[in-house]
Tab-separated table of C-alpha atoms and ligand atoms in Angstrom:
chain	number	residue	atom	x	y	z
P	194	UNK	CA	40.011	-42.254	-23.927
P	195	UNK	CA	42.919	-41.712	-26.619
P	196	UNK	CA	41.607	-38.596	-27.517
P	197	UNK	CA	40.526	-37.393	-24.358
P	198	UNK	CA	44.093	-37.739	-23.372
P	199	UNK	CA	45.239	-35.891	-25.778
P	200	UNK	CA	42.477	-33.305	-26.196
P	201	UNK	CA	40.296	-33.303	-22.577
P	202	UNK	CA	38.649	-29.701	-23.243
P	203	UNK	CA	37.454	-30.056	-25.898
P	204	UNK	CA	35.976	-33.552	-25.518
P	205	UNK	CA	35.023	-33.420	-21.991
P	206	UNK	CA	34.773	-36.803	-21.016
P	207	UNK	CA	36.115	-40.355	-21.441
P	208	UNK	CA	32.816	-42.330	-21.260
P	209	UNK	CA	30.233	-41.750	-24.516
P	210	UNK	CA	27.165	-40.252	-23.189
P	211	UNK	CA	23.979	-43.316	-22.050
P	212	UNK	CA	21.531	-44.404	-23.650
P	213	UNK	CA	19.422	-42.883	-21.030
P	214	UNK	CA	21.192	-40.047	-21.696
P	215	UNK	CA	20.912	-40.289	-25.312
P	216	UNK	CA	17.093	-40.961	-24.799
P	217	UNK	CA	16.340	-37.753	-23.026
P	218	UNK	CA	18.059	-35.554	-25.014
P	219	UNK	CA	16.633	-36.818	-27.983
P	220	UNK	CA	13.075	-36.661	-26.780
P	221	UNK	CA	13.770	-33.030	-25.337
P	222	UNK	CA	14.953	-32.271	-29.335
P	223	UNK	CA	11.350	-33.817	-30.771
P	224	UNK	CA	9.057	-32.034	-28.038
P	225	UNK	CA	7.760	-29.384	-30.316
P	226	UNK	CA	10.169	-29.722	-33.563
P	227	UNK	CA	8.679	-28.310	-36.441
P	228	UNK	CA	7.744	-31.136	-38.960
P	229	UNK	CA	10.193	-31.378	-41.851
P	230	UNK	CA	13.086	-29.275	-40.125
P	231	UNK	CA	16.304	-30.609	-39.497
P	232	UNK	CA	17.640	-31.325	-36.211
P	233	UNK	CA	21.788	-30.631	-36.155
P	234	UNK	CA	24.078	-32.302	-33.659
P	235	UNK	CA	27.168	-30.514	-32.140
P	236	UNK	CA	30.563	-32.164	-31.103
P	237	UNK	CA	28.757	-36.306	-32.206
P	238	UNK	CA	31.633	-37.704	-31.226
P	239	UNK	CA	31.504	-41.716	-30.987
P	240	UNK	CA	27.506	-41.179	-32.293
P	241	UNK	CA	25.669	-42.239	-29.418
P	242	UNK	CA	23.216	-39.347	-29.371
P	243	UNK	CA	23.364	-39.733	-33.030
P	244	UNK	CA	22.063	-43.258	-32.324
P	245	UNK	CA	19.362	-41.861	-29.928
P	246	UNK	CA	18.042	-39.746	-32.096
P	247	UNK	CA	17.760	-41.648	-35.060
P	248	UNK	CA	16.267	-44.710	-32.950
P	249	UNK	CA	13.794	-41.814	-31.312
P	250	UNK	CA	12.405	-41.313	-35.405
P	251	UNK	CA	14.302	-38.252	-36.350
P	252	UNK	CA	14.608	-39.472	-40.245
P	253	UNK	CA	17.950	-40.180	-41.528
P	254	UNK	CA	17.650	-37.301	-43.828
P	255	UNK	CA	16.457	-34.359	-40.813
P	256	UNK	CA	19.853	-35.176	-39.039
P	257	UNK	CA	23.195	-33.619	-39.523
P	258	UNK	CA	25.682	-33.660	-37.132
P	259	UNK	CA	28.899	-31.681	-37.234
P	260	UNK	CA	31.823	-32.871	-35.373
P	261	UNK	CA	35.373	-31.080	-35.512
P	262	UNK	CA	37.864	-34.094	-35.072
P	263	UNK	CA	38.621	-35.357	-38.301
P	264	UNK	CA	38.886	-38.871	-37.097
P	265	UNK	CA	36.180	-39.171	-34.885
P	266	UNK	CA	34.323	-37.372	-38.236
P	267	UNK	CA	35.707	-40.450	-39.864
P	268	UNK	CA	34.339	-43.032	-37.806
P	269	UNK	CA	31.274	-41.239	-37.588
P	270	UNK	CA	31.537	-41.625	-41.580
P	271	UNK	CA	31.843	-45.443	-41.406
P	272	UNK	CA	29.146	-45.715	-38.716
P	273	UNK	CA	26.568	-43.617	-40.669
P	274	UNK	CA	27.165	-44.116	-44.148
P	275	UNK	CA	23.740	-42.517	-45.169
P	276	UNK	CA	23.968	-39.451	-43.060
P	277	UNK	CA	24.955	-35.751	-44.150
P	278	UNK	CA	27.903	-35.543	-41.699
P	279	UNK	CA	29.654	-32.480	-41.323
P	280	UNK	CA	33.243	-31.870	-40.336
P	281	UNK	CA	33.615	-28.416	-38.951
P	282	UNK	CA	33.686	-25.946	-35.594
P	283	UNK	CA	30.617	-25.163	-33.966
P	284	UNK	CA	31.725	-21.906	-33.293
P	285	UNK	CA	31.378	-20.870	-37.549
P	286	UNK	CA	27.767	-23.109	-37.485
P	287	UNK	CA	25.982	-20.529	-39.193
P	288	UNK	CA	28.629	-20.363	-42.245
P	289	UNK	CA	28.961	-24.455	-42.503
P	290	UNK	CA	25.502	-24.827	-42.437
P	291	UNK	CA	24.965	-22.052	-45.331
P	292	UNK	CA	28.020	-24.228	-47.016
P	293	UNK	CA	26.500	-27.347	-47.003
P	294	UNK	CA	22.804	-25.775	-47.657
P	295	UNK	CA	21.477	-27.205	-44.437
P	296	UNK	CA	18.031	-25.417	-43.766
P	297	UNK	CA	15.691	-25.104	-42.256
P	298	UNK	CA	17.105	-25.889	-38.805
P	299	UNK	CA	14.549	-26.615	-36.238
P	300	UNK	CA	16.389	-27.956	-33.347
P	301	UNK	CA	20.667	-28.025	-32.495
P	302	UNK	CA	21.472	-30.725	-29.995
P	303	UNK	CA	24.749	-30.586	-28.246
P	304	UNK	CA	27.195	-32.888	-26.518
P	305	UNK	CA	29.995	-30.086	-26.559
P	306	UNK	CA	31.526	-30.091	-23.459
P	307	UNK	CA	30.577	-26.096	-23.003
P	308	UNK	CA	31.448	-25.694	-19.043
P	309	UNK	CA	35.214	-26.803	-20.237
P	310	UNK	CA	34.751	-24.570	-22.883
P	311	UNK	CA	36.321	-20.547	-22.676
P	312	UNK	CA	33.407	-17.960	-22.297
P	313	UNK	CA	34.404	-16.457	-26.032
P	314	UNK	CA	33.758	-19.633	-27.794
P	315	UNK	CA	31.082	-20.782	-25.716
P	316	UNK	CA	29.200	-17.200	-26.608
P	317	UNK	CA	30.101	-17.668	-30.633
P	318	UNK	CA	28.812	-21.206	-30.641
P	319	UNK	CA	25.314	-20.502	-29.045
P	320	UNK	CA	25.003	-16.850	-30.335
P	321	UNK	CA	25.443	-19.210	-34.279
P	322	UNK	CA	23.218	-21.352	-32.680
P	323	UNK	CA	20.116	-18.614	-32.025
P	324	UNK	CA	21.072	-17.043	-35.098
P	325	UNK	CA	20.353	-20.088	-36.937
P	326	UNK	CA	16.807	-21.375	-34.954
P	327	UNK	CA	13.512	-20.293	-35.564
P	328	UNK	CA	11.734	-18.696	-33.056
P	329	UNK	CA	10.395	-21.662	-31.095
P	330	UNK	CA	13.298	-23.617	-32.157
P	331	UNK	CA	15.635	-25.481	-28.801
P	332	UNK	CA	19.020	-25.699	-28.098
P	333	UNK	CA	19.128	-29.045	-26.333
P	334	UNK	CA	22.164	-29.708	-24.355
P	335	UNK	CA	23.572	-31.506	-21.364
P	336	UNK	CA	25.719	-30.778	-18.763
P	337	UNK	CA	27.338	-32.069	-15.554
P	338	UNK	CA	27.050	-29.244	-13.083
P	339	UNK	CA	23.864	-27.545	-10.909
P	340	UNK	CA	23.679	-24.462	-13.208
P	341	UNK	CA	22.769	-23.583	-16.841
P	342	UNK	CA	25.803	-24.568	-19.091
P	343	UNK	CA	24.526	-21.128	-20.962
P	344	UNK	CA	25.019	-18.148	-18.976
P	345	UNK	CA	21.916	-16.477	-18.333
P	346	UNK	CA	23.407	-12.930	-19.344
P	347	UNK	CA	23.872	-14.612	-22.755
P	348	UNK	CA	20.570	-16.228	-22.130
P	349	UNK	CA	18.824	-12.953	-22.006
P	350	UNK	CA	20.811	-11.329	-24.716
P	351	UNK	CA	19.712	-13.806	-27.276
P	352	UNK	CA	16.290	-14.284	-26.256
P	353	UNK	CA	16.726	-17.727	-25.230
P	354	UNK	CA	14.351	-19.102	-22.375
P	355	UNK	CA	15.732	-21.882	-20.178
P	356	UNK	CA	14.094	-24.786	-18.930
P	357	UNK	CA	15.972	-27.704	-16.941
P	358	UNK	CA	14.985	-31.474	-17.126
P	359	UNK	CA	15.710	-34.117	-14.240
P	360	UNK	CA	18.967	-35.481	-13.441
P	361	UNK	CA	19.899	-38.802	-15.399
P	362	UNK	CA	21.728	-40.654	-12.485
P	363	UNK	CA	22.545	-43.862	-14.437
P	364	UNK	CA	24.825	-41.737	-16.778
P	365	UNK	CA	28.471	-41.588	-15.709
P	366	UNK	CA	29.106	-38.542	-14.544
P	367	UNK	CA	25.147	-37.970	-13.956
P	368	UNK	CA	23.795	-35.634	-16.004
P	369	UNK	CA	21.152	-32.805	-16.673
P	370	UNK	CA	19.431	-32.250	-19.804
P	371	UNK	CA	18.977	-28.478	-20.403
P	372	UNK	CA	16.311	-27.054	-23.051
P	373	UNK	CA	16.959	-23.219	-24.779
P	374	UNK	CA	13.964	-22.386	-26.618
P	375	UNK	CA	14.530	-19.288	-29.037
P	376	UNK	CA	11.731	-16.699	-27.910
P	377	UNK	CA	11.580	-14.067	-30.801
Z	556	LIG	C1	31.685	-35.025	-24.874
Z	556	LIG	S1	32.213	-35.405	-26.521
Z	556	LIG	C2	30.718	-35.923	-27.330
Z	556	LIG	C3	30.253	-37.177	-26.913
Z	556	LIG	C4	29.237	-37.813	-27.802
Z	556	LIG	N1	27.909	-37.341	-27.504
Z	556	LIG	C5	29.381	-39.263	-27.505
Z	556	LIG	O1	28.682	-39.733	-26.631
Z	556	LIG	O2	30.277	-39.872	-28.090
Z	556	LIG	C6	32.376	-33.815	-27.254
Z	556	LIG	C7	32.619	-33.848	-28.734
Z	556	LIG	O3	32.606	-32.499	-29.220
Z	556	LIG	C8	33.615	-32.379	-30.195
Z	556	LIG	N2	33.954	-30.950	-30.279
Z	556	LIG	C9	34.665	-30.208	-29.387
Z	556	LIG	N3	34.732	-28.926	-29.796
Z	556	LIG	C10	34.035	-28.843	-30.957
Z	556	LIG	C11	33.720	-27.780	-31.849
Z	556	LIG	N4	34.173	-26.535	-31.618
Z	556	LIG	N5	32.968	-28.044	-32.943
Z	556	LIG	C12	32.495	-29.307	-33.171
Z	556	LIG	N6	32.767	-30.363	-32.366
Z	556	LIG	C13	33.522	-30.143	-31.275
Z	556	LIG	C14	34.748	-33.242	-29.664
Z	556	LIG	O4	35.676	-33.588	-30.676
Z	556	LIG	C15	33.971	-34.428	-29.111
Z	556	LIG	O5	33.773	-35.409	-30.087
């Protein structure tokens, strides 16, 4: 809530995500993931997709999450001891991931609040995002609204093909787990 106060863009809500939430976005992130790639989380925040994906049996070692916030980086720290945590924007993800010799990527997960997000930033972070999946690789992320949090000019321009799970109603505000699957 503190920080959501005094940064609501760019956190995008004041409840963590659900565990049902967490659940479906972490199973959406394992359908199809390449076996020994690594699966990097966008904007972890508090860690409760963190949690979800780690209790879903993505090993400690596959998971990297980046968040920017360099105190919700340092809880994540103290929460997660063992993982590779990155602190850093998801808009220069192909750069801190080439710092931190993070490869090979086989799925990005994302609780970034993209709808609050401006369309320039929103376009760098998932144009870093296709540049850094394999083809077949997903984009997992979640959003509030009826629509595709990616817009489908973008979609088309970076070969991504959208498919849109079921509405989670038990998360607060429900939610909608999208899937972005790099095509070539
Ligand atoms: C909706 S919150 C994430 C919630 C998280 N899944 C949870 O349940 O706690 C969005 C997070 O994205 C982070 N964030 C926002 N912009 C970012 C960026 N450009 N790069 C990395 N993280 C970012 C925020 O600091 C915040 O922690």
């Amino acid at each position: 809530m503190k920080r959501w106060l005094r940064r609501p863009l760019g956190i995008g809500s004041v409840t963590p995500s659900s565990q049902a939430l967490g659940r479906a976005m972490a199973r959406t992130a394992l359908a199809g993931l390449p076996a020994d790639s690594i699966v990097v989380e966008l904007g972890a925040g508090t860690g409760s997709i963190t949690r979800a994906l780690l209790a879903a049996g993505v090993p400690e070692r596959s998971l990297v999450p980046v968040e920017l916030d360099g105190e919700l980086h340092a809880y994540l720290q103290r929460t997660f001891p063992s993982l590779r945590l990155l602190q850093g924007d998801a808009a220069r993800l192909p750069d801190l991931l080439v710092a931190h010799n993070v490869a090979p990527v086989g799925a990005v997960v994302s609780g970034l609040p993209l709808l609050a997000m401006p369309g320039p930033v929103v376009e760098a972070i998932v144009t870093g995002v296709a540049s850094v999946l394999p083809p077949g690789g997903a984009l997992v992320q979640f959003t509030y609204g009826p629509k595709s949090p990616v817009p489908p000019e973008l979609l088309r321009r970076l070969h991504l093909e959208p498919s849109r799970g079921r509405r989670i109603w038990t998360n607060l505000p429900p939610a909608v787990v999208w899937r972005f699957v790099r095509q070539r």
